[in-house]
Amino acid sequence: MQKNLRYPKKRSAKRAALIEVTAVLRGVSTRQVQRVLAGDQNNDQVVDTYMELNEGFDKLIDEVKNLVPFK
C-alpha cells in the first residue's frame, strides 16, 4: 500500500480554526467548507470569506512579531 503524500501527517490547527469560523459566518457546515476548499464544490462566498480570514490572521501574526522581540 502506497503512502498518501498529498496530505501532511500533522493536522493544521490554524486551518481547522479558519474553516470553523468560515462555516459559522457563512451558515454552512465545516464539511462543506472543506469540500469547497478542496474544489469538490463551488461557493465563491465561502472561498472569499476563508481567504479574507486567512489574510487577516497572517497580518495579525506579522504585527505581533513586530511588537514582541523574539530572540
mmCIF file of N, CA and C in Angstrom:
data_model
loop_
_atom_site.group_PDB
_atom_site.id
_atom_site.type_symbol
_atom_site.label_atom_id
_atom_site.label_comp_id
_atom_site.label_asym_id
_atom_site.label_seq_id
_atom_site.Cartn_x
_atom_site.Cartn_y
_atom_site.Cartn_z
ATOM 1 N N MET A 1 0.840 -1.179 0.000
ATOM 2 C CA MET A 1 0.000 0.000 0.000
ATOM 3 C C MET A 1 0.888 1.248 0.000
ATOM 4 N N GLN A 2 0.595 2.188 -0.881
ATOM 5 C CA GLN A 2 1.396 3.399 -1.000
ATOM 6 C C GLN A 2 1.010 4.410 0.067
ATOM 7 N N LYS A 3 1.995 5.226 0.422
ATOM 8 C CA LYS A 3 1.719 6.310 1.345
ATOM 9 C C LYS A 3 1.004 7.427 0.601
ATOM 10 N N ASN A 4 0.119 8.101 1.298
ATOM 11 C CA ASN A 4 -0.579 9.237 0.721
ATOM 12 C C ASN A 4 0.236 10.492 1.025
ATOM 13 N N LEU A 5 0.963 10.972 0.041
ATOM 14 C CA LEU A 5 1.824 12.130 0.230
ATOM 15 C C LEU A 5 1.108 13.447 -0.036
ATOM 16 N N ARG A 6 -0.155 13.378 -0.425
ATOM 17 C CA ARG A 6 -0.890 14.598 -0.742
ATOM 18 C C ARG A 6 -1.162 15.431 0.513
ATOM 19 N N TYR A 7 -1.440 14.764 1.612
ATOM 20 C CA TYR A 7 -1.787 15.467 2.842
ATOM 21 C C TYR A 7 -0.671 15.318 3.869
ATOM 22 N N PRO A 8 -0.367 16.393 4.565
ATOM 23 C CA PRO A 8 0.642 16.264 5.615
ATOM 24 C C PRO A 8 0.113 15.399 6.754
ATOM 25 N N LYS A 9 1.025 14.797 7.493
ATOM 26 C CA LYS A 9 0.619 13.919 8.580
ATOM 27 C C LYS A 9 0.090 14.702 9.770
ATOM 28 N N LYS A 10 0.514 15.933 9.907
ATOM 29 C CA LYS A 10 0.138 16.730 11.048
ATOM 30 C C LYS A 10 -1.081 17.593 10.716
ATOM 31 N N ARG A 11 -2.018 17.672 11.629
ATOM 32 C CA ARG A 11 -3.222 18.472 11.451
ATOM 33 C C ARG A 11 -2.875 19.940 11.683
ATOM 34 N N SER A 12 -3.396 20.803 10.828
ATOM 35 C CA SER A 12 -3.142 22.231 10.959
ATOM 36 C C SER A 12 -4.241 22.855 11.818
ATOM 37 N N ALA A 13 -3.867 23.306 13.003
ATOM 38 C CA ALA A 13 -4.836 23.927 13.904
ATOM 39 C C ALA A 13 -5.338 25.249 13.324
ATOM 40 N N LYS A 14 -4.455 25.975 12.646
ATOM 41 C CA LYS A 14 -4.847 27.249 12.028
ATOM 42 C C LYS A 14 -5.911 27.018 10.962
ATOM 43 N N ARG A 15 -5.684 26.039 10.099
ATOM 44 C CA ARG A 15 -6.637 25.748 9.025
ATOM 45 C C ARG A 15 -7.975 25.292 9.602
ATOM 46 N N ALA A 16 -7.935 24.454 10.624
ATOM 47 C CA ALA A 16 -9.166 23.967 11.244
ATOM 48 C C ALA A 16 -9.961 25.117 11.858
ATOM 49 N N ALA A 17 -9.267 26.039 12.516
ATOM 50 C CA ALA A 17 -9.945 27.184 13.120
ATOM 51 C C ALA A 17 -10.550 28.095 12.055
ATOM 52 N N LEU A 18 -9.813 28.321 10.979
ATOM 53 C CA LEU A 18 -10.334 29.163 9.896
ATOM 54 C C LEU A 18 -11.545 28.521 9.232
ATOM 55 N N ILE A 19 -11.523 27.213 9.067
ATOM 56 C CA ILE A 19 -12.660 26.508 8.474
ATOM 57 C C ILE A 19 -13.879 26.629 9.373
ATOM 58 N N GLU A 20 -13.675 26.486 10.677
ATOM 59 C CA GLU A 20 -14.797 26.567 11.608
ATOM 60 C C GLU A 20 -15.410 27.965 11.625
ATOM 61 N N VAL A 21 -14.575 28.998 11.656
ATOM 62 C CA VAL A 21 -15.079 30.375 11.659
ATOM 63 C C VAL A 21 -15.785 30.684 10.342
ATOM 64 N N THR A 22 -15.218 30.238 9.237
ATOM 65 C CA THR A 22 -15.843 30.441 7.927
ATOM 66 C C THR A 22 -17.218 29.791 7.881
ATOM 67 N N ALA A 23 -17.332 28.585 8.403
ATOM 68 C CA ALA A 23 -18.612 27.875 8.406
ATOM 69 C C ALA A 23 -19.655 28.629 9.224
ATOM 70 N N VAL A 24 -19.253 29.152 10.364
ATOM 71 C CA VAL A 24 -20.193 29.897 11.210
ATOM 72 C C VAL A 24 -20.635 31.180 10.517
ATOM 73 N N LEU A 25 -19.690 31.907 9.935
ATOM 74 C CA LEU A 25 -20.025 33.173 9.279
ATOM 75 C C LEU A 25 -20.918 32.980 8.059
ATOM 76 N N ARG A 26 -20.719 31.907 7.324
ATOM 77 C CA ARG A 26 -21.487 31.654 6.108
ATOM 78 C C ARG A 26 -22.714 30.783 6.345
ATOM 79 N N GLY A 27 -22.866 30.224 7.539
ATOM 80 C CA GLY A 27 -24.041 29.411 7.846
ATOM 81 C C GLY A 27 -24.051 28.068 7.145
ATOM 82 N N VAL A 28 -22.876 27.492 6.954
ATOM 83 C CA VAL A 28 -22.766 26.179 6.321
ATOM 84 C C VAL A 28 -21.997 25.261 7.270
ATOM 85 N N SER A 29 -21.908 23.995 6.916
ATOM 86 C CA SER A 29 -21.179 23.045 7.753
ATOM 87 C C SER A 29 -19.676 23.152 7.483
ATOM 88 N N THR A 30 -18.901 22.670 8.439
ATOM 89 C CA THR A 30 -17.453 22.671 8.254
ATOM 90 C C THR A 30 -17.066 21.740 7.113
ATOM 91 N N ARG A 31 -17.813 20.661 6.951
ATOM 92 C CA ARG A 31 -17.530 19.717 5.862
ATOM 93 C C ARG A 31 -17.732 20.384 4.504
ATOM 94 N N GLN A 32 -18.760 21.226 4.396
ATOM 95 C CA GLN A 32 -18.987 21.914 3.129
ATOM 96 C C GLN A 32 -17.847 22.887 2.835
ATOM 97 N N VAL A 33 -17.350 23.563 3.853
ATOM 98 C CA VAL A 33 -16.214 24.467 3.657
ATOM 99 C C VAL A 33 -15.001 23.668 3.184
ATOM 100 N N GLN A 34 -14.772 22.505 3.779
ATOM 101 C CA GLN A 34 -13.655 21.660 3.361
ATOM 102 C C GLN A 34 -13.810 21.220 1.909
ATOM 103 N N ARG A 35 -15.026 20.877 1.510
ATOM 104 C CA ARG A 35 -15.272 20.460 0.123
ATOM 105 C C ARG A 35 -15.024 21.607 -0.852
ATOM 106 N N VAL A 36 -15.448 22.805 -0.470
ATOM 107 C CA VAL A 36 -15.240 23.973 -1.335
ATOM 108 C C VAL A 36 -13.746 24.246 -1.493
ATOM 109 N N LEU A 37 -13.007 24.185 -0.401
ATOM 110 C CA LEU A 37 -11.569 24.441 -0.463
ATOM 111 C C LEU A 37 -10.834 23.363 -1.245
ATOM 112 N N ALA A 38 -11.356 22.141 -1.215
ATOM 113 C CA ALA A 38 -10.741 21.047 -1.973
ATOM 114 C C ALA A 38 -11.106 21.109 -3.451
ATOM 115 N N GLY A 39 -12.108 21.924 -3.798
ATOM 116 C CA GLY A 39 -12.515 22.052 -5.190
ATOM 117 C C GLY A 39 -13.628 21.111 -5.599
ATOM 118 N N ASP A 40 -14.202 20.384 -4.635
ATOM 119 C CA ASP A 40 -15.285 19.456 -4.947
ATOM 120 C C ASP A 40 -16.617 20.172 -5.137
ATOM 121 N N GLN A 41 -16.769 21.336 -4.507
ATOM 122 C CA GLN A 41 -17.975 22.143 -4.657
ATOM 123 C C GLN A 41 -17.568 23.563 -5.007
ATOM 124 N N ASN A 42 -18.531 24.336 -5.484
ATOM 125 C CA ASN A 42 -18.249 25.703 -5.887
ATOM 126 C C ASN A 42 -19.097 26.658 -5.054
ATOM 127 N N ASN A 43 -18.443 27.506 -4.271
ATOM 128 C CA ASN A 43 -19.132 28.523 -3.493
ATOM 129 C C ASN A 43 -18.152 29.676 -3.293
ATOM 130 N N ASP A 44 -18.312 30.708 -4.105
ATOM 131 C CA ASP A 44 -17.370 31.828 -4.083
ATOM 132 C C ASP A 44 -17.399 32.592 -2.765
ATOM 133 N N GLN A 45 -18.565 32.669 -2.118
ATOM 134 C CA GLN A 45 -18.659 33.381 -0.849
ATOM 135 C C GLN A 45 -17.825 32.702 0.229
ATOM 136 N N VAL A 46 -17.842 31.382 0.246
ATOM 137 C CA VAL A 46 -17.055 30.636 1.231
ATOM 138 C C VAL A 46 -15.569 30.848 0.973
ATOM 139 N N VAL A 47 -15.156 30.782 -0.276
ATOM 140 C CA VAL A 47 -13.742 30.982 -0.610
ATOM 141 C C VAL A 47 -13.301 32.394 -0.239
ATOM 142 N N ASP A 48 -14.115 33.390 -0.568
ATOM 143 C CA ASP A 48 -13.775 34.776 -0.245
ATOM 144 C C ASP A 48 -13.637 34.978 1.263
ATOM 145 N N THR A 49 -14.579 34.435 2.022
ATOM 146 C CA THR A 49 -14.536 34.575 3.476
ATOM 147 C C THR A 49 -13.299 33.903 4.051
ATOM 148 N N TYR A 50 -13.009 32.694 3.591
ATOM 149 C CA TYR A 50 -11.832 31.964 4.080
ATOM 150 C C TYR A 50 -10.550 32.739 3.773
ATOM 151 N N MET A 51 -10.436 33.256 2.558
ATOM 152 C CA MET A 51 -9.222 33.975 2.168
ATOM 153 C C MET A 51 -9.065 35.274 2.968
ATOM 154 N N GLU A 52 -10.166 35.990 3.202
ATOM 155 C CA GLU A 52 -10.095 37.218 3.993
ATOM 156 C C GLU A 52 -9.656 36.924 5.422
ATOM 157 N N LEU A 53 -10.214 35.873 6.008
ATOM 158 C CA LEU A 53 -9.825 35.496 7.364
ATOM 159 C C LEU A 53 -8.354 35.091 7.412
ATOM 160 N N ASN A 54 -7.917 34.356 6.419
ATOM 161 C CA ASN A 54 -6.527 33.898 6.376
ATOM 162 C C ASN A 54 -5.568 35.086 6.246
ATOM 163 N N GLU A 55 -5.899 36.036 5.389
ATOM 164 C CA GLU A 55 -5.057 37.223 5.229
ATOM 165 C C GLU A 55 -5.021 38.039 6.514
ATOM 166 N N GLY A 56 -6.174 38.190 7.153
ATOM 167 C CA GLY A 56 -6.231 38.931 8.414
ATOM 168 C C GLY A 56 -5.407 38.267 9.498
ATOM 169 N N PHE A 57 -5.467 36.950 9.554
ATOM 170 C CA PHE A 57 -4.691 36.201 10.540
ATOM 171 C C PHE A 57 -3.199 36.381 10.290
ATOM 172 N N ASP A 58 -2.799 36.309 9.031
ATOM 173 C CA ASP A 58 -1.383 36.478 8.693
ATOM 174 C C ASP A 58 -0.892 37.888 9.040
ATOM 175 N N LYS A 59 -1.725 38.892 8.787
ATOM 176 C CA LYS A 59 -1.352 40.269 9.134
ATOM 177 C C LYS A 59 -1.223 40.427 10.645
ATOM 178 N N LEU A 60 -2.126 39.800 11.379
ATOM 179 C CA LEU A 60 -2.074 39.860 12.834
ATOM 180 C C LEU A 60 -0.786 39.232 13.362
ATOM 181 N N ILE A 61 -0.424 38.086 12.824
ATOM 182 C CA ILE A 61 0.813 37.414 13.233
ATOM 183 C C ILE A 61 2.031 38.294 12.940
ATOM 184 N N ASP A 62 2.046 38.926 11.771
ATOM 185 C CA ASP A 62 3.166 39.809 11.420
ATOM 186 C C ASP A 62 3.275 40.985 12.389
ATOM 187 N N GLU A 63 2.143 41.574 12.755
ATOM 188 C CA GLU A 63 2.156 42.702 13.689
ATOM 189 C C GLU A 63 2.633 42.274 15.072
ATOM 190 N N VAL A 64 2.210 41.114 15.519
ATOM 191 C CA VAL A 64 2.662 40.613 16.821
ATOM 192 C C VAL A 64 4.163 40.365 16.798
ATOM 193 N N LYS A 65 4.658 39.814 15.701
ATOM 194 C CA LYS A 65 6.100 39.577 15.582
ATOM 195 C C LYS A 65 6.879 40.887 15.610
ATOM 196 N N ASN A 66 6.303 41.949 15.042
ATOM 197 C CA ASN A 66 6.970 43.252 15.059
ATOM 198 C C ASN A 66 6.968 43.869 16.456
ATOM 199 N N LEU A 67 5.919 43.631 17.225
ATOM 200 C CA LEU A 67 5.806 44.225 18.552
ATOM 201 C C LEU A 67 6.604 43.479 19.615
ATOM 202 N N VAL A 68 6.634 42.166 19.519
ATOM 203 C CA VAL A 68 7.292 41.348 20.539
ATOM 204 C C VAL A 68 8.668 40.936 20.035
ATOM 205 N N PRO A 69 9.710 41.335 20.748
ATOM 206 C CA PRO A 69 11.057 40.953 20.298
ATOM 207 C C PRO A 69 11.354 39.485 20.619
ATOM 208 N N PHE A 70 11.599 38.711 19.595
ATOM 209 C CA PHE A 70 11.966 37.310 19.768
ATOM 210 C C PHE A 70 13.475 37.190 19.662
ATOM 211 N N LYS A 71 14.026 36.326 20.479
ATOM 212 C CA LYS A 71 15.479 36.134 20.439
ATOM 213 C C LYS A 71 15.822 34.863 19.746
#
